[in-house]
């Protein structure tokens, strides 16, 4: 494991961007950088990446979606404080995409939807764009954002039905 203690957040971010520009998102160093950025982000936002991943894994096994508020509650963070830390580049959902990629998990944040989409599993337009942008950043080809989300969401549920969700670490 690489020691990143002498690197600033900006240096970590630049290193990650360089990997993404080179389409080198499967290299071991890139994976370590994603984990490091998520670890640092978690320290700043109080939203716990591992608790969120655990909740999303449970949702996958139960074939359901969770809300952004559910992620905040899982970390013990009031929604009014958490809501501004969820979305956008470097937000909690982006960190979750990074960690899923680093740990070779399905893109579990596909199961996190707006409150209005809990029953249908649908994302609102802004959230859909953010999910697709995060996937593109990781090197996924996304042409039709809605179809891509449905495909990934369904993959997460299929993974949840298999032994993968309970046995994967």
PDB file of C-alpha atoms in Angstrom:
ATOM      1  CA  UNK A   1       0.000   0.000   0.000  1.00  0.00           C
ATOM      2  CA  UNK A   2       1.294   3.425  -0.944  1.00  0.00           C
ATOM      3  CA  UNK A   3       1.965   6.038   1.742  1.00  0.00           C
ATOM      4  CA  UNK A   4       0.046   9.180   0.758  1.00  0.00           C
ATOM      5  CA  UNK A   5       0.670  11.090   3.998  1.00  0.00           C
ATOM      6  CA  UNK A   6       3.009  13.596   2.310  1.00  0.00           C
ATOM      7  CA  UNK A   7       0.486  14.314  -0.469  1.00  0.00           C
ATOM      8  CA  UNK A   8      -2.068  17.101  -0.262  1.00  0.00           C
ATOM      9  CA  UNK A   9      -5.703  16.646  -1.240  1.00  0.00           C
ATOM     10  CA  UNK A  10      -5.010  18.672  -4.386  1.00  0.00           C
ATOM     11  CA  UNK A  11      -2.119  16.384  -5.312  1.00  0.00           C
ATOM     12  CA  UNK A  12      -4.276  13.297  -4.802  1.00  0.00           C
ATOM     13  CA  UNK A  13      -7.023  14.822  -6.947  1.00  0.00           C
ATOM     14  CA  UNK A  14      -4.559  15.719  -9.702  1.00  0.00           C
ATOM     15  CA  UNK A  15      -3.055  12.245  -9.670  1.00  0.00           C
ATOM     16  CA  UNK A  16      -6.545  10.772 -10.026  1.00  0.00           C
ATOM     17  CA  UNK A  17      -7.400  13.167 -12.877  1.00  0.00           C
ATOM     18  CA  UNK A  18      -4.193  12.192 -14.666  1.00  0.00           C
ATOM     19  CA  UNK A  19      -5.176   8.523 -14.475  1.00  0.00           C
ATOM     20  CA  UNK A  20      -8.651   9.323 -15.756  1.00  0.00           C
ATOM     21  CA  UNK A  21      -7.313  11.373 -18.672  1.00  0.00           C
ATOM     22  CA  UNK A  22      -5.068   8.478 -19.646  1.00  0.00           C
ATOM     23  CA  UNK A  23      -8.005   6.034 -19.298  1.00  0.00           C
ATOM     24  CA  UNK A  24      -5.937   4.209 -16.680  1.00  0.00           C
ATOM     25  CA  UNK A  25      -8.771   3.624 -14.219  1.00  0.00           C
ATOM     26  CA  UNK A  26      -7.971  -0.038 -13.628  1.00  0.00           C
ATOM     27  CA  UNK A  27      -4.394   0.416 -12.453  1.00  0.00           C
ATOM     28  CA  UNK A  28      -3.633  -0.540  -8.833  1.00  0.00           C
ATOM     29  CA  UNK A  29      -2.321   2.948  -7.987  1.00  0.00           C
ATOM     30  CA  UNK A  30      -5.551   4.533  -9.243  1.00  0.00           C
ATOM     31  CA  UNK A  31      -7.552   2.198  -7.013  1.00  0.00           C
ATOM     32  CA  UNK A  32      -5.412   3.154  -4.000  1.00  0.00           C
ATOM     33  CA  UNK A  33      -5.857   6.849  -4.819  1.00  0.00           C
ATOM     34  CA  UNK A  34      -9.644   6.478  -4.921  1.00  0.00           C
ATOM     35  CA  UNK A  35      -9.659   4.797  -1.513  1.00  0.00           C
ATOM     36  CA  UNK A  36      -7.406   7.534  -0.104  1.00  0.00           C
ATOM     37  CA  UNK A  37      -9.593  10.326  -1.465  1.00  0.00           C
ATOM     38  CA  UNK A  38     -12.704   8.660  -0.028  1.00  0.00           C
ATOM     39  CA  UNK A  39     -10.984   8.204   3.348  1.00  0.00           C
ATOM     40  CA  UNK A  40     -10.029  11.885   3.441  1.00  0.00           C
ATOM     41  CA  UNK A  41     -13.475  12.985   2.299  1.00  0.00           C
ATOM     42  CA  UNK A  42     -15.107  10.909   4.997  1.00  0.00           C
ATOM     43  CA  UNK A  43     -13.029  12.665   7.645  1.00  0.00           C
ATOM     44  CA  UNK A  44     -14.334  16.034   6.434  1.00  0.00           C
ATOM     45  CA  UNK A  45     -18.009  15.238   5.905  1.00  0.00           C
ATOM     46  CA  UNK A  46     -18.812  12.745   8.690  1.00  0.00           C
ATOM     47  CA  UNK A  47     -20.637  10.594   6.121  1.00  0.00           C
ATOM     48  CA  UNK A  48     -19.227   7.111   6.609  1.00  0.00           C
ATOM     49  CA  UNK A  49     -18.346   5.370   3.340  1.00  0.00           C
ATOM     50  CA  UNK A  50     -18.260   1.884   4.858  1.00  0.00           C
ATOM     51  CA  UNK A  51     -21.637   2.311   6.562  1.00  0.00           C
ATOM     52  CA  UNK A  52     -23.125   3.553   3.293  1.00  0.00           C
ATOM     53  CA  UNK A  53     -21.643   0.626   1.347  1.00  0.00           C
ATOM     54  CA  UNK A  54     -23.079  -1.779   3.941  1.00  0.00           C
ATOM     55  CA  UNK A  55     -26.537  -0.203   3.619  1.00  0.00           C
ATOM     56  CA  UNK A  56     -26.362  -0.372  -0.181  1.00  0.00           C
ATOM     57  CA  UNK A  57     -25.282  -4.031  -0.027  1.00  0.00           C
ATOM     58  CA  UNK A  58     -28.303  -4.769   2.154  1.00  0.00           C
ATOM     59  CA  UNK A  59     -30.537  -2.918  -0.316  1.00  0.00           C
ATOM     60  CA  UNK A  60     -29.075  -5.022  -3.140  1.00  0.00           C
ATOM     61  CA  UNK A  61     -29.865  -8.266  -1.315  1.00  0.00           C
ATOM     62  CA  UNK A  62     -33.370  -7.021  -0.509  1.00  0.00           C
ATOM     63  CA  UNK A  63     -33.938  -5.853  -4.113  1.00  0.00           C
ATOM     64  CA  UNK A  64     -34.814  -2.294  -3.115  1.00  0.00           C
ATOM     65  CA  UNK A  65     -33.520   1.249  -3.275  1.00  0.00           C
ATOM     66  CA  UNK A  66     -32.564   3.633  -0.475  1.00  0.00           C
ATOM     67  CA  UNK A  67     -32.754   7.411  -0.267  1.00  0.00           C
ATOM     68  CA  UNK A  68     -30.002   9.932   0.276  1.00  0.00           C
ATOM     69  CA  UNK A  69     -31.543  10.560   3.676  1.00  0.00           C
ATOM     70  CA  UNK A  70     -31.124   6.875   4.512  1.00  0.00           C
ATOM     71  CA  UNK A  71     -27.381   7.182   3.835  1.00  0.00           C
ATOM     72  CA  UNK A  72     -27.162  10.233   6.092  1.00  0.00           C
ATOM     73  CA  UNK A  73     -29.109   8.479   8.847  1.00  0.00           C
ATOM     74  CA  UNK A  74     -26.823   5.428   8.596  1.00  0.00           C
ATOM     75  CA  UNK A  75     -23.865   7.706   9.370  1.00  0.00           C
ATOM     76  CA  UNK A  76     -25.731   9.516  12.137  1.00  0.00           C
ATOM     77  CA  UNK A  77     -25.638  12.820  10.245  1.00  0.00           C
ATOM     78  CA  UNK A  78     -28.641  15.149  10.195  1.00  0.00           C
ATOM     79  CA  UNK A  79     -30.078  15.412   6.673  1.00  0.00           C
ATOM     80  CA  UNK A  80     -29.840  19.231   6.715  1.00  0.00           C
ATOM     81  CA  UNK A  81     -26.066  18.902   7.155  1.00  0.00           C
ATOM     82  CA  UNK A  82     -25.621  15.904   4.868  1.00  0.00           C
ATOM     83  CA  UNK A  83     -27.620  17.077   1.855  1.00  0.00           C
ATOM     84  CA  UNK A  84     -24.951  19.487   0.621  1.00  0.00           C
ATOM     85  CA  UNK A  85     -22.261  16.811   0.961  1.00  0.00           C
ATOM     86  CA  UNK A  86     -24.048  14.144  -1.080  1.00  0.00           C
ATOM     87  CA  UNK A  87     -23.863  15.273  -4.695  1.00  0.00           C
ATOM     88  CA  UNK A  88     -21.459  16.740  -7.178  1.00  0.00           C
ATOM     89  CA  UNK A  89     -17.850  15.942  -7.926  1.00  0.00           C
ATOM     90  CA  UNK A  90     -16.202  14.728  -4.738  1.00  0.00           C
ATOM     91  CA  UNK A  91     -19.531  14.376  -2.926  1.00  0.00           C
ATOM     92  CA  UNK A  92     -20.446  11.320  -0.892  1.00  0.00           C
ATOM     93  CA  UNK A  93     -22.117   9.540  -3.812  1.00  0.00           C
ATOM     94  CA  UNK A  94     -19.064  10.182  -5.978  1.00  0.00           C
ATOM     95  CA  UNK A  95     -16.886   8.746  -3.194  1.00  0.00           C
ATOM     96  CA  UNK A  96     -19.134   5.682  -3.065  1.00  0.00           C
ATOM     97  CA  UNK A  97     -18.709   5.175  -6.817  1.00  0.00           C
ATOM     98  CA  UNK A  98     -14.947   5.425  -6.323  1.00  0.00           C
ATOM     99  CA  UNK A  99     -14.912   2.905  -3.501  1.00  0.00           C
ATOM    100  CA  UNK A 100     -17.148   0.450  -5.363  1.00  0.00           C
ATOM    101  CA  UNK A 101     -14.791   0.690  -8.329  1.00  0.00           C
ATOM    102  CA  UNK A 102     -11.728   0.279  -6.109  1.00  0.00           C
ATOM    103  CA  UNK A 103     -13.202  -2.744  -4.332  1.00  0.00           C
ATOM    104  CA  UNK A 104     -14.537  -4.296  -7.545  1.00  0.00           C
ATOM    105  CA  UNK A 105     -18.108  -4.075  -6.343  1.00  0.00           C
ATOM    106  CA  UNK A 106     -21.037  -3.247  -8.599  1.00  0.00           C
ATOM    107  CA  UNK A 107     -21.843   0.469  -8.785  1.00  0.00           C
ATOM    108  CA  UNK A 108     -24.060   0.277  -5.702  1.00  0.00           C
ATOM    109  CA  UNK A 109     -24.873   4.016  -5.648  1.00  0.00           C
ATOM    110  CA  UNK A 110     -27.285   3.170  -8.491  1.00  0.00           C
ATOM    111  CA  UNK A 111     -29.553   1.956  -5.677  1.00  0.00           C
ATOM    112  CA  UNK A 112     -29.571   5.361  -3.986  1.00  0.00           C
ATOM    113  CA  UNK A 113     -32.395   7.481  -5.360  1.00  0.00           C
ATOM    114  CA  UNK A 114     -34.323  10.607  -4.498  1.00  0.00           C
ATOM    115  CA  UNK A 115     -37.106  10.146  -1.943  1.00  0.00           C
ATOM    116  CA  UNK A 116     -39.651  10.425  -4.764  1.00  0.00           C
ATOM    117  CA  UNK A 117     -38.079   7.439  -6.552  1.00  0.00           C
ATOM    118  CA  UNK A 118     -37.975   4.939  -3.702  1.00  0.00           C
ATOM    119  CA  UNK A 119     -40.904   2.871  -4.992  1.00  0.00           C
ATOM    120  CA  UNK A 120     -39.932   3.020  -8.666  1.00  0.00           C
ATOM    121  CA  UNK A 121     -36.131   3.004  -8.396  1.00  0.00           C
ATOM    122  CA  UNK A 122     -35.960   6.039 -10.684  1.00  0.00           C
ATOM    123  CA  UNK A 123     -33.559   8.944 -10.347  1.00  0.00           C
ATOM    124  CA  UNK A 124     -34.590  12.555 -10.864  1.00  0.00           C
ATOM    125  CA  UNK A 125     -32.825  14.298 -13.763  1.00  0.00           C
ATOM    126  CA  UNK A 126     -30.137  16.065 -11.714  1.00  0.00           C
ATOM    127  CA  UNK A 127     -29.253  12.909  -9.800  1.00  0.00           C
ATOM    128  CA  UNK A 128     -29.269  10.880 -13.008  1.00  0.00           C
ATOM    129  CA  UNK A 129     -26.792  13.271 -14.589  1.00  0.00           C
ATOM    130  CA  UNK A 130     -24.529  13.099 -11.534  1.00  0.00           C
ATOM    131  CA  UNK A 131     -24.576   9.289 -11.552  1.00  0.00           C
ATOM    132  CA  UNK A 132     -23.790   9.153 -15.269  1.00  0.00           C
ATOM    133  CA  UNK A 133     -21.010  11.745 -14.941  1.00  0.00           C
ATOM    134  CA  UNK A 134     -19.426   9.726 -12.127  1.00  0.00           C
ATOM    135  CA  UNK A 135     -19.567   6.564 -14.217  1.00  0.00           C
ATOM    136  CA  UNK A 136     -18.006   8.361 -17.197  1.00  0.00           C
ATOM    137  CA  UNK A 137     -15.230   9.637 -14.947  1.00  0.00           C
ATOM    138  CA  UNK A 138     -14.453   6.027 -14.014  1.00  0.00           C
ATOM    139  CA  UNK A 139     -14.227   5.074 -17.680  1.00  0.00           C
ATOM    140  CA  UNK A 140     -17.714   3.693 -18.381  1.00  0.00           C
ATOM    141  CA  UNK A 141     -19.320   4.456 -21.721  1.00  0.00           C
ATOM    142  CA  UNK A 142     -22.665   6.099 -21.032  1.00  0.00           C
ATOM    143  CA  UNK A 143     -24.806   6.985 -24.032  1.00  0.00           C
ATOM    144  CA  UNK A 144     -28.376   6.929 -22.728  1.00  0.00           C
ATOM    145  CA  UNK A 145     -28.202   7.962 -19.071  1.00  0.00           C
ATOM    146  CA  UNK A 146     -31.578   6.529 -18.047  1.00  0.00           C
ATOM    147  CA  UNK A 147     -30.944   3.162 -19.749  1.00  0.00           C
ATOM    148  CA  UNK A 148     -27.462   3.043 -18.230  1.00  0.00           C
ATOM    149  CA  UNK A 149     -28.855   3.671 -14.740  1.00  0.00           C
ATOM    150  CA  UNK A 150     -31.476   0.943 -15.201  1.00  0.00           C
ATOM    151  CA  UNK A 151     -28.831  -1.500 -16.422  1.00  0.00           C
ATOM    152  CA  UNK A 152     -26.514  -0.810 -13.469  1.00  0.00           C
ATOM    153  CA  UNK A 153     -29.373  -0.811 -10.942  1.00  0.00           C
ATOM    154  CA  UNK A 154     -30.516  -4.187 -12.265  1.00  0.00           C
ATOM    155  CA  UNK A 155     -26.926  -5.498 -12.125  1.00  0.00           C
ATOM    156  CA  UNK A 156     -26.759  -4.471  -8.467  1.00  0.00           C
ATOM    157  CA  UNK A 157     -29.965  -6.353  -7.725  1.00  0.00           C
ATOM    158  CA  UNK A 158     -28.733  -9.419  -9.639  1.00  0.00           C
ATOM    159  CA  UNK A 159     -25.503  -9.285  -7.640  1.00  0.00           C
ATOM    160  CA  UNK A 160     -27.566  -8.957  -4.457  1.00  0.00           C
ATOM    161  CA  UNK A 161     -29.505 -12.118  -5.335  1.00  0.00           C
ATOM    162  CA  UNK A 162     -26.268 -14.025  -5.797  1.00  0.00           C
ATOM    163  CA  UNK A 163     -23.890 -14.914  -3.010  1.00  0.00           C
ATOM    164  CA  UNK A 164     -21.785 -11.893  -4.068  1.00  0.00           C
ATOM    165  CA  UNK A 165     -23.476  -9.338  -1.864  1.00  0.00           C
ATOM    166  CA  UNK A 166     -23.079 -11.334   1.318  1.00  0.00           C
ATOM    167  CA  UNK A 167     -19.662 -12.838   0.587  1.00  0.00           C
ATOM    168  CA  UNK A 168     -17.838  -9.941  -1.112  1.00  0.00           C
ATOM    169  CA  UNK A 169     -15.639  -7.813   1.076  1.00  0.00           C
TER     170      UNK A 169
END
